[in-house]
Amino acid sequence: MTKPLLGCIADDFTGATDLANNLVRAGMRTIQTIGVPATLSPLDADAIVVALKSRTIPAAEAVAQSLAAYAWLRDQGVTQVYFKYCSTFDSTPKGNIGPVTDALLDAIHGEGKGFTIVCPAFPENHRTLFNGHLFVGEQLLSDSGMRHHPLTPMTDANLVRVMQAQTKRQVGLVPHRIVAQGPAAIREAFEALEASGVGIAVVDAVSNADLISMGQALADTSLVTAGSGVAIGLPQNWQAKGLLQKQHRADLLPPAMGHKAVISGSCSMATNAQVAHWQQSKLPSFLIDPIALAKNDQIEKDAAEWAKANLAKGPVLIYATAPPDQVQAIQQQLGIAAAGELVEQALSRIAATLVEAGVRQLVVAGGETSGAVVQALGVQRMTIGPQIDPGVPWTAVKSPLSNGEPLHMALKSGNFGTVDFFQKAFDCLGVAHA
Ligand code: ADP
């Protein structure tokens, strides 16, 4: 039994998995919990990620949930806390990144005290930060598609300014020319900024080497706020202190067993291509038509029966995935929210029936769809395993529906994964535990 070293609070579900995936790749055995666990029973992991859905809820609620997560993590004995937000810094002047950061610093260091960083950079995913300005690929954040986001439009790429509008603390900058000089220079810059009254420093990073230097400079910082990128530089600190084994295989899961299925409720371009590729490979699939579903629930029963009859032969796919013109026509007929809810509920009930029928390797496509399925299966925590494609690891979970047996799940958010993702997922699990 290992005591957790790092405690993370993530402001959305797939972002939590993305962070957990980076921690596992950097050598930390990681468990992700769905919300704040009800009990304090200790978890055997090097890092714990508490997944919240607090990105766009009212700031006061985001603060309350984040503080509850912090209190739970502190009681687990973690030595460092990591507040994880989106790599495009999704937020408004009202929050929630600033208010949550202030509340966590207040809780850890006392009202108005303490020091932390801001760094959404994730160079591997083309999010870089230079002279305090966030770039998405080669564009400034404010020139990227994020300027049209329906909930959190990002119209200013200068994160010192963006953060200053959300926090009561003074915001400063550690520019790239200092980051490039390495950990000692970064640490000196932190000390100088803190001495001058700065409570939050935006730190530049354009490469993984910058994240590694930054990670070293953060060894004794109680609170880190960042995207998932900064996580790759932290494990070395515990390794240097002998608290975490080097070359530790952090992605080991129990052996996979049972039947295999894919449930797809994502209508993104990538998922449409993945479903088409599955069908071109002559693998069995069943379409859930939302219009038929809205008339009665026979199609849901038919899908479950069809799957049960085919499971023994190999993996099956049940999907509502459709191209944009069809989705639009369905939404016009049923309403956008109603169509989404109808499909999510049907797919999650089908997932539950499949697990009861012996499916133990389940791939789910779609962020919202994944949330609905995880809820229907009664999953409370996930142990993070090997990466299938960037941002999507296999996980092992416990479900009251899986007869006491381990259930392996991969949750793929919309645009992730190569065209052969579904087949690759099952192959990779088979190989990892052959
Ligand atoms: P993504 O990660 O690609 O955004 P989500 O699961 O988050 O996927 O969102 C897709 C939404 O579209 C879900 O609410 C799902 O129920 C809904 N949906 C799936 N198929 C259809 C369809 N054929 N018509 C309309 N809505 C659909």
Short mmCIF file of C-alpha atoms and ligand atoms in Angstrom, two decimals:
data_model
loop_
_atom_site.label_atom_id
_atom_site.label_comp_id
_atom_site.label_asym_id
_atom_site.label_seq_id
_atom_site.Cartn_x
_atom_site.Cartn_y
_atom_site.Cartn_z
CA MET A 1 0.00 0.00 0.00
CA THR A 2 1.51 3.33 -1.13
CA LYS A 3 0.48 6.69 0.28
CA PRO A 4 -0.50 9.11 -2.52
CA LEU A 5 2.01 11.91 -3.14
CA LEU A 6 0.10 14.10 -5.59
CA GLY A 7 -3.57 15.08 -5.29
CA CYS A 8 -5.27 16.58 -8.35
CA ILE A 9 -8.54 18.41 -8.82
CA ALA A 10 -9.69 18.47 -12.47
CA ASP A 11 -12.46 20.78 -13.67
CA ASP A 12 -13.89 18.30 -16.17
CA PHE A 13 -14.13 14.58 -16.76
CA THR A 14 -12.13 13.92 -19.93
CA GLY A 15 -9.56 16.53 -18.78
CA ALA A 16 -9.08 14.44 -15.64
CA THR A 17 -8.33 11.35 -17.73
CA ASP A 18 -5.92 13.35 -19.91
CA LEU A 19 -4.01 14.45 -16.77
CA ALA A 20 -4.07 10.93 -15.29
CA ASN A 21 -2.70 9.59 -18.58
CA ASN A 22 0.27 12.02 -18.43
CA LEU A 23 1.00 11.10 -14.80
CA VAL A 24 1.00 7.38 -15.60
CA ARG A 25 3.33 7.91 -18.57
CA ALA A 26 5.66 9.83 -16.25
CA GLY A 27 5.78 6.89 -13.82
CA MET A 28 3.06 7.52 -11.21
CA ARG A 29 0.40 4.87 -10.53
CA THR A 30 -2.80 6.90 -10.76
CA ILE A 31 -6.42 6.49 -9.68
CA GLN A 32 -9.16 8.80 -10.94
CA THR A 33 -12.29 9.25 -8.82
CA ILE A 34 -15.63 10.37 -10.19
CA GLY A 35 -16.43 13.34 -7.95
CA VAL A 36 -15.27 13.57 -4.33
CA PRO A 37 -15.45 10.08 -2.76
CA ALA A 38 -17.96 9.69 0.06
CA THR A 39 -15.54 7.81 2.33
CA LEU A 40 -11.95 8.37 3.39
CA SER A 41 -10.80 4.80 2.77
CA PRO A 42 -7.15 5.09 1.63
CA LEU A 43 -6.32 4.49 -2.03
CA ASP A 44 -3.23 2.57 -3.13
CA ALA A 45 -1.72 4.93 -5.73
CA ASP A 46 1.04 7.51 -6.24
CA ALA A 47 -1.41 10.11 -7.56
CA ILE A 48 -5.16 10.65 -7.27
CA VAL A 49 -7.19 12.73 -9.71
CA VAL A 50 -10.62 13.88 -8.49
CA ALA A 51 -12.75 14.54 -11.58
CA LEU A 52 -15.24 17.38 -11.11
CA LYS A 53 -17.60 19.03 -13.61
CA SER A 54 -16.86 22.56 -12.46
CA ARG A 55 -15.58 24.38 -15.54
CA THR A 56 -18.72 26.34 -16.38
CA ILE A 57 -20.90 26.12 -13.26
CA PRO A 58 -21.34 29.27 -11.09
CA ALA A 59 -18.00 30.29 -9.49
CA ALA A 60 -19.22 29.85 -5.89
CA GLU A 61 -20.22 26.23 -6.63
CA ALA A 62 -16.91 25.54 -8.38
CA VAL A 63 -15.09 26.90 -5.32
CA ALA A 64 -17.17 24.79 -2.91
CA GLN A 65 -16.62 21.58 -4.91
CA SER A 66 -12.89 22.25 -5.33
CA LEU A 67 -12.45 22.94 -1.60
CA ALA A 68 -14.29 19.69 -0.78
CA ALA A 69 -11.95 17.83 -3.15
CA TYR A 70 -8.93 19.55 -1.55
CA ALA A 71 -10.04 18.61 1.98
CA TRP A 72 -10.47 14.98 0.92
CA LEU A 73 -7.04 14.90 -0.80
CA ARG A 74 -5.35 16.57 2.19
CA ASP A 75 -6.81 13.88 4.45
CA GLN A 76 -5.33 11.25 2.09
CA GLY A 77 -1.93 12.73 3.00
CA VAL A 78 -0.85 14.13 -0.39
CA THR A 79 2.22 16.40 -0.37
CA GLN A 80 1.30 18.54 -3.38
CA VAL A 81 -2.03 19.66 -4.91
CA TYR A 82 -2.60 20.20 -8.65
CA PHE A 83 -5.59 22.15 -9.98
CA LYS A 84 -6.09 21.07 -13.61
CA TYR A 85 -7.92 23.19 -16.21
CA CYS A 86 -8.15 23.20 -19.98
CA SER A 87 -5.09 23.79 -22.19
CA THR A 88 -7.02 26.66 -23.82
CA PHE A 89 -7.64 28.20 -20.36
CA ASP A 90 -11.44 28.00 -20.81
CA SER A 91 -12.87 30.55 -18.37
CA THR A 92 -14.64 33.92 -18.15
CA PRO A 93 -13.76 37.07 -16.11
CA LYS A 94 -16.06 35.60 -13.43
CA GLY A 95 -14.10 32.37 -13.31
CA ASN A 96 -13.71 29.69 -12.59
CA ILE A 97 -9.93 29.41 -12.72
CA GLY A 98 -9.19 32.57 -10.69
CA PRO A 99 -11.73 32.06 -7.89
CA VAL A 100 -10.79 28.37 -7.46
CA THR A 101 -7.05 29.21 -7.40
CA ASP A 102 -7.64 31.95 -4.79
CA ALA A 103 -9.75 29.63 -2.63
CA LEU A 104 -7.17 26.83 -2.76
CA LEU A 105 -4.28 29.19 -1.92
CA ASP A 106 -6.33 30.66 0.96
CA ALA A 107 -7.10 27.16 2.26
CA ILE A 108 -3.48 26.03 2.06
CA HIS A 109 -1.58 29.18 3.11
CA GLY A 110 -4.14 31.52 4.74
CA GLU A 111 -6.27 34.36 3.40
CA GLY A 112 -4.46 36.30 0.63
CA LYS A 113 -1.17 34.42 1.20
CA GLY A 114 0.86 31.83 -0.72
CA PHE A 115 2.25 31.54 -4.24
CA THR A 116 1.40 29.42 -7.26
CA ILE A 117 1.76 29.29 -11.03
CA VAL A 118 -0.51 29.33 -14.06
CA CYS A 119 0.55 27.28 -17.09
CA PRO A 120 -1.93 25.67 -19.51
CA ALA A 121 0.90 24.84 -21.99
CA PHE A 122 0.91 21.33 -23.51
CA PRO A 123 3.47 21.49 -26.36
CA GLU A 124 2.79 17.87 -27.46
CA ASN A 125 -0.76 19.01 -28.19
CA HIS A 126 0.43 22.30 -29.76
CA ARG A 127 -0.52 24.55 -26.84
CA THR A 128 2.46 26.81 -26.08
CA LEU A 129 2.94 29.87 -23.89
CA PHE A 130 5.41 32.62 -24.85
CA ASN A 131 5.81 35.97 -23.06
CA GLY A 132 2.54 35.21 -21.31
CA HIS A 133 0.64 34.68 -24.57
CA LEU A 134 -1.11 31.38 -25.25
CA PHE A 135 -0.84 29.86 -28.72
CA VAL A 136 -3.03 27.14 -30.24
CA GLY A 137 -0.81 25.71 -32.97
CA GLU A 138 0.57 28.77 -34.76
CA GLN A 139 -2.35 31.04 -33.79
CA LEU A 140 -2.82 33.22 -30.76
CA LEU A 141 -5.61 31.83 -28.57
CA SER A 142 -7.72 34.90 -29.43
CA ASP A 143 -7.40 34.14 -33.18
CA SER A 144 -8.26 30.44 -32.76
CA GLY A 145 -11.72 28.86 -32.86
CA MET A 146 -11.87 29.39 -29.07
CA ARG A 147 -12.93 33.00 -29.66
CA HIS A 148 -16.36 31.62 -30.70
CA HIS A 149 -16.79 29.13 -27.84
CA PRO A 150 -20.45 29.26 -26.71
CA LEU A 151 -19.71 29.23 -22.95
CA THR A 152 -16.14 30.47 -22.52
CA PRO A 153 -15.13 32.62 -25.51
CA MET A 154 -11.40 33.41 -25.27
CA THR A 155 -10.79 36.81 -26.89
CA ASP A 156 -7.49 37.72 -25.17
CA ALA A 157 -4.34 35.56 -25.46
CA ASN A 158 -2.45 37.48 -22.75
CA LEU A 159 -2.90 35.20 -19.75
CA VAL A 160 -1.46 37.69 -17.27
CA ARG A 161 -4.37 39.99 -18.17
CA VAL A 162 -6.94 37.17 -18.36
CA MET A 163 -5.93 35.79 -14.95
CA GLN A 164 -5.68 39.25 -13.35
CA ALA A 165 -9.39 39.83 -14.19
CA GLN A 166 -10.34 36.69 -12.22
CA THR A 167 -8.20 36.86 -9.07
CA LYS A 168 -7.75 39.10 -6.06
CA ARG A 169 -4.01 38.32 -6.04
CA GLN A 170 -1.38 40.13 -8.12
CA VAL A 171 -0.39 38.24 -11.27
CA GLY A 172 3.18 38.25 -12.66
CA LEU A 173 5.14 36.53 -15.44
CA VAL A 174 8.15 34.22 -15.70
CA PRO A 175 9.08 34.74 -19.37
CA HIS A 176 10.66 32.13 -21.59
CA ARG A 177 14.15 33.69 -21.50
CA ILE A 178 14.22 32.77 -17.76
CA VAL A 179 12.53 29.37 -18.19
CA ALA A 180 15.20 28.51 -20.80
CA GLN A 181 17.93 29.04 -18.18
CA GLY A 182 16.66 26.05 -16.17
CA PRO A 183 15.21 25.16 -12.75
CA ALA A 184 17.47 27.37 -10.57
CA ALA A 185 16.68 30.51 -12.59
CA ILE A 186 12.95 29.72 -12.53
CA ARG A 187 13.02 29.20 -8.78
CA GLU A 188 14.86 32.52 -8.31
CA ALA A 189 12.21 34.24 -10.43
CA PHE A 190 9.46 32.71 -8.25
CA GLU A 191 11.18 34.01 -5.10
CA ALA A 192 11.67 37.51 -6.56
CA LEU A 193 8.05 37.70 -7.72
CA GLU A 194 6.70 36.49 -4.38
CA ALA A 195 8.89 39.01 -2.52
CA SER A 196 7.45 41.79 -4.71
CA GLY A 197 3.88 40.85 -3.76
CA VAL A 198 2.94 38.60 -6.70
CA GLY A 199 0.76 35.64 -5.69
CA ILE A 200 0.31 33.97 -9.08
CA ALA A 201 2.96 33.71 -11.83
CA VAL A 202 2.14 32.84 -15.42
CA VAL A 203 5.08 30.68 -16.59
CA ASP A 204 6.06 30.29 -20.26
CA ALA A 205 6.67 26.87 -21.85
CA VAL A 206 7.16 26.01 -25.52
CA SER A 207 8.65 22.51 -25.20
CA ASN A 208 8.68 19.45 -22.97
CA ALA A 209 12.17 20.51 -21.81
CA ASP A 210 10.60 23.71 -20.43
CA LEU A 211 7.96 21.65 -18.59
CA ILE A 212 10.65 19.42 -17.09
CA SER A 213 12.65 22.48 -15.84
CA MET A 214 9.47 24.03 -14.47
CA GLY A 215 8.56 20.77 -12.73
CA GLN A 216 11.92 20.74 -10.92
CA ALA A 217 11.45 24.37 -9.84
CA LEU A 218 8.02 23.44 -8.42
CA ALA A 219 9.30 20.68 -6.11
CA ASP A 220 8.37 22.56 -2.93
CA THR A 221 5.31 24.47 -4.18
CA SER A 222 2.20 23.25 -2.35
CA LEU A 223 -0.27 24.18 -5.10
CA VAL A 224 0.30 23.95 -8.85
CA THR A 225 -2.37 25.16 -11.28
CA ALA A 226 -1.94 24.06 -14.89
CA GLY A 227 -3.21 22.14 -17.90
CA SER A 228 -2.17 18.50 -18.10
CA GLY A 229 1.30 19.29 -19.54
CA VAL A 230 3.08 20.45 -16.37
CA ALA A 231 2.38 17.01 -14.84
CA ILE A 232 5.14 15.42 -16.90
CA GLY A 233 7.77 17.39 -14.93
CA LEU A 234 6.65 16.58 -11.37
CA PRO A 235 7.32 12.84 -10.76
CA GLN A 236 11.12 13.40 -10.98
CA ASN A 237 10.91 15.39 -7.71
CA TRP A 238 9.65 12.43 -5.71
CA GLN A 239 12.03 10.10 -7.55
CA ALA A 240 14.94 12.38 -6.51
CA LYS A 241 13.77 12.16 -2.88
CA GLY A 242 13.47 8.35 -3.10
CA LEU A 243 9.71 8.46 -2.53
CA LEU A 244 8.84 7.14 -5.98
CA GLN A 245 10.56 4.28 -7.77
CA LYS A 246 12.34 5.06 -11.04
CA GLN A 247 11.34 3.07 -14.16
CA HIS A 248 8.28 1.99 -12.28
CA ARG A 249 5.65 0.40 -14.63
CA ALA A 250 2.80 2.65 -13.61
CA ASP A 251 0.31 1.48 -16.24
CA LEU A 252 -0.24 -2.12 -15.14
CA LEU A 253 -3.87 -3.23 -14.99
CA PRO A 254 -5.37 -6.57 -13.98
CA PRO A 255 -5.56 -9.04 -16.92
CA ALA A 256 -8.38 -8.30 -19.35
CA MET A 257 -11.10 -10.89 -19.80
CA GLY A 258 -14.62 -11.37 -21.14
CA HIS A 259 -16.51 -10.06 -24.14
CA LYS A 260 -15.64 -6.87 -26.03
CA ALA A 261 -17.95 -4.04 -27.11
CA VAL A 262 -17.88 -0.47 -28.38
CA ILE A 263 -20.64 2.03 -27.58
CA SER A 264 -20.46 5.19 -29.68
CA GLY A 265 -22.55 8.33 -29.09
CA SER A 266 -20.02 10.80 -30.50
CA CYS A 267 -20.82 12.48 -33.83
CA SER A 268 -17.41 14.09 -34.32
CA MET A 269 -15.55 13.75 -37.62
CA ALA A 270 -12.99 11.41 -36.05
CA THR A 271 -15.65 9.10 -34.58
CA ASN A 272 -17.62 9.00 -37.86
CA ALA A 273 -14.42 7.88 -39.61
CA GLN A 274 -13.72 5.28 -36.89
CA VAL A 275 -17.24 3.79 -37.20
CA ALA A 276 -16.90 3.70 -41.01
CA HIS A 277 -13.51 1.99 -40.70
CA TRP A 278 -14.99 -0.66 -38.36
CA GLN A 279 -17.76 -1.39 -40.88
CA GLN A 280 -15.33 -1.49 -43.83
CA SER A 281 -13.35 -4.06 -41.82
CA LYS A 282 -16.54 -6.22 -41.85
CA LEU A 283 -16.94 -6.13 -38.08
CA PRO A 284 -20.52 -6.32 -36.71
CA SER A 285 -22.37 -3.09 -35.89
CA PHE A 286 -25.89 -1.98 -34.91
CA LEU A 287 -27.29 1.52 -35.54
CA ILE A 288 -29.48 3.24 -32.96
CA ASP A 289 -31.71 5.63 -34.90
CA PRO A 290 -32.84 8.42 -32.53
CA ILE A 291 -36.11 8.93 -34.44
CA ALA A 292 -37.06 5.27 -33.97
CA LEU A 293 -35.89 5.52 -30.36
CA ALA A 294 -38.15 8.53 -29.75
CA LYS A 295 -41.18 6.51 -30.97
CA ASN A 296 -40.60 3.52 -28.64
CA ASP A 297 -37.84 1.66 -26.84
CA GLN A 298 -38.04 -1.49 -29.02
CA ILE A 299 -34.85 -0.54 -30.88
CA GLU A 300 -32.98 -0.40 -27.56
CA LYS A 301 -34.14 -3.94 -26.72
CA ASP A 302 -33.33 -5.12 -30.25
CA ALA A 303 -29.80 -3.68 -29.94
CA ALA A 304 -29.17 -5.46 -26.65
CA GLU A 305 -30.52 -8.78 -27.99
CA TRP A 306 -28.49 -8.44 -31.20
CA ALA A 307 -25.33 -7.77 -29.18
CA LYS A 308 -25.89 -10.71 -26.83
CA ALA A 309 -26.32 -13.04 -29.83
CA ASN A 310 -23.04 -11.83 -31.37
CA LEU A 311 -20.71 -11.27 -28.40
CA ALA A 312 -19.30 -14.78 -28.34
CA LYS A 313 -18.00 -14.34 -31.91
CA GLY A 314 -15.95 -11.22 -31.16
CA PRO A 315 -16.26 -7.47 -30.55
CA VAL A 316 -19.49 -5.63 -31.44
CA LEU A 317 -20.25 -1.95 -32.05
CA ILE A 318 -23.51 -0.20 -31.13
CA TYR A 319 -23.64 3.37 -32.39
CA ALA A 320 -25.78 6.45 -32.80
CA THR A 321 -22.88 8.23 -34.53
CA ALA A 322 -24.07 10.09 -37.62
CA PRO A 323 -22.72 12.72 -40.03
CA PRO A 324 -23.53 16.42 -39.38
CA ASP A 325 -26.46 16.72 -41.86
CA GLN A 326 -28.25 13.73 -40.31
CA VAL A 327 -27.61 14.97 -36.78
CA GLN A 328 -29.03 18.37 -37.73
CA ALA A 329 -32.17 16.82 -39.20
CA ILE A 330 -32.67 14.70 -36.07
CA GLN A 331 -32.09 17.70 -33.81
CA GLN A 332 -34.64 19.75 -35.77
CA GLN A 333 -37.21 17.03 -35.24
CA LEU A 334 -36.46 16.20 -31.58
CA GLY A 335 -34.65 19.29 -30.22
CA ILE A 336 -30.87 19.40 -29.57
CA ALA A 337 -30.90 18.71 -25.83
CA ALA A 338 -33.74 16.16 -26.02
CA ALA A 339 -32.04 14.19 -28.81
CA GLY A 340 -28.75 14.17 -26.88
CA GLU A 341 -30.35 13.04 -23.64
CA LEU A 342 -32.47 10.36 -25.35
CA VAL A 343 -29.44 8.83 -27.07
CA GLU A 344 -27.18 9.08 -24.00
CA GLN A 345 -29.75 7.35 -21.79
CA ALA A 346 -30.43 4.57 -24.31
CA LEU A 347 -26.71 3.92 -24.92
CA SER A 348 -25.93 3.88 -21.21
CA ARG A 349 -28.75 1.37 -20.51
CA ILE A 350 -27.46 -0.80 -23.37
CA ALA A 351 -23.94 -0.59 -21.89
CA ALA A 352 -25.31 -1.77 -18.53
CA THR A 353 -27.11 -4.72 -20.20
CA LEU A 354 -23.92 -5.67 -22.04
CA VAL A 355 -21.82 -5.65 -18.88
CA GLU A 356 -24.47 -7.82 -17.19
CA ALA A 357 -24.16 -10.14 -20.21
CA GLY A 358 -20.39 -10.56 -19.74
CA VAL A 359 -18.75 -7.63 -21.56
CA ARG A 360 -15.54 -6.85 -19.65
CA GLN A 361 -13.73 -4.71 -22.24
CA LEU A 362 -15.80 -1.67 -23.12
CA VAL A 363 -14.82 1.27 -25.34
CA VAL A 364 -17.09 4.33 -25.17
CA ALA A 365 -16.85 7.16 -27.72
CA GLY A 366 -18.08 10.64 -26.75
CA GLY A 367 -17.41 12.83 -23.70
CA GLU A 368 -21.03 13.25 -22.60
CA THR A 369 -21.80 9.68 -23.61
CA SER A 370 -18.91 8.47 -21.44
CA GLY A 371 -20.27 10.42 -18.47
CA ALA A 372 -23.70 8.81 -18.88
CA VAL A 373 -22.24 5.28 -19.26
CA VAL A 374 -19.93 5.61 -16.24
CA GLN A 375 -22.93 6.73 -14.19
CA ALA A 376 -25.17 3.88 -15.43
CA LEU A 377 -22.45 1.34 -14.54
CA GLY A 378 -22.10 2.81 -11.04
CA VAL A 379 -18.35 3.42 -11.53
CA GLN A 380 -16.77 5.49 -8.76
CA ARG A 381 -13.08 5.24 -9.54
CA MET A 382 -10.80 4.22 -12.39
CA THR A 383 -7.23 2.89 -12.30
CA ILE A 384 -5.37 4.38 -15.28
CA GLY A 385 -3.53 1.96 -17.58
CA PRO A 386 -1.68 2.01 -20.91
CA GLN A 387 -2.30 4.72 -23.49
CA ILE A 388 -4.12 3.68 -26.68
CA ASP A 389 -3.75 7.05 -28.44
CA PRO A 390 -2.75 10.46 -27.00
CA GLY A 391 -5.24 11.44 -24.28
CA VAL A 392 -7.02 8.03 -24.20
CA PRO A 393 -5.79 5.32 -21.81
CA TRP A 394 -7.34 1.98 -20.91
CA THR A 395 -8.65 2.01 -17.36
CA ALA A 396 -9.77 -0.70 -14.93
CA VAL A 397 -12.92 -0.01 -12.94
CA LYS A 398 -15.22 -1.73 -10.50
CA SER A 399 -18.91 -1.89 -11.35
CA PRO A 400 -21.69 -3.47 -9.30
CA LEU A 401 -22.85 -4.98 -12.62
CA SER A 402 -19.64 -6.90 -13.44
CA ASN A 403 -20.12 -9.77 -11.01
CA GLY A 404 -17.03 -8.89 -8.96
CA GLU A 405 -14.82 -9.18 -12.06
CA PRO A 406 -12.54 -6.36 -13.30
CA LEU A 407 -14.06 -4.28 -16.06
CA HIS A 408 -11.75 -2.50 -18.52
CA MET A 409 -13.02 0.74 -20.00
CA ALA A 410 -11.61 3.23 -22.51
CA LEU A 411 -13.37 6.59 -22.71
CA LYS A 412 -12.61 8.41 -25.95
CA SER A 413 -13.61 12.03 -26.26
CA GLY A 414 -14.88 13.13 -29.68
CA ASN A 415 -11.94 14.02 -31.87
CA PHE A 416 -9.32 11.75 -30.32
CA GLY A 417 -7.91 8.59 -31.85
CA THR A 418 -6.72 7.33 -35.22
CA VAL A 419 -9.17 5.88 -37.76
CA ASP A 420 -8.59 2.29 -36.52
CA PHE A 421 -8.92 3.34 -32.86
CA PHE A 422 -11.59 0.76 -31.88
CA GLN A 423 -9.69 -2.25 -33.21
CA LYS A 424 -6.39 -0.86 -31.93
CA ALA A 425 -7.86 -0.49 -28.45
CA PHE A 426 -8.69 -4.22 -28.17
CA ASP A 427 -5.38 -5.27 -29.78
CA CYS A 428 -3.39 -3.08 -27.38
CA LEU A 429 -5.13 -4.49 -24.30
CA GLY A 430 -4.58 -8.03 -25.57
CA VAL A 431 -0.86 -7.41 -26.21
CA ALA A 432 -0.25 -5.57 -22.93
CA HIS A 433 -1.42 -8.56 -20.93
CA ALA A 434 -0.60 -11.50 -23.19
P1 ADP B 1 -18.21 14.24 -28.38
O1 ADP B 1 -17.13 13.86 -27.41
O2 ADP B 1 -17.90 13.84 -29.79
O3 ADP B 1 -18.64 15.68 -28.23
P2 ADP B 1 -20.51 13.55 -26.81
O4 ADP B 1 -20.94 12.19 -26.33
O5 ADP B 1 -19.92 14.48 -25.78
O6 ADP B 1 -19.49 13.34 -28.00
O7 ADP B 1 -21.70 14.33 -27.46
C1 ADP B 1 -22.46 13.82 -28.52
C2 ADP B 1 -23.92 14.11 -28.24
O8 ADP B 1 -24.67 13.85 -29.42
C3 ADP B 1 -24.49 13.24 -27.14
O9 ADP B 1 -25.37 13.99 -26.34
C4 ADP B 1 -25.25 12.18 -27.93
O10 ADP B 1 -26.32 11.61 -27.19
C5 ADP B 1 -25.76 12.97 -29.11
N1 ADP B 1 -26.04 12.15 -30.30
C6 ADP B 1 -25.45 10.98 -30.63
N2 ADP B 1 -25.92 10.53 -31.81
C7 ADP B 1 -26.83 11.42 -32.23
C8 ADP B 1 -27.65 11.51 -33.39
N3 ADP B 1 -27.62 10.57 -34.34
N4 ADP B 1 -28.46 12.59 -33.50
C9 ADP B 1 -28.49 13.55 -32.55
N5 ADP B 1 -27.74 13.52 -31.43
C10 ADP B 1 -26.91 12.47 -31.26
#
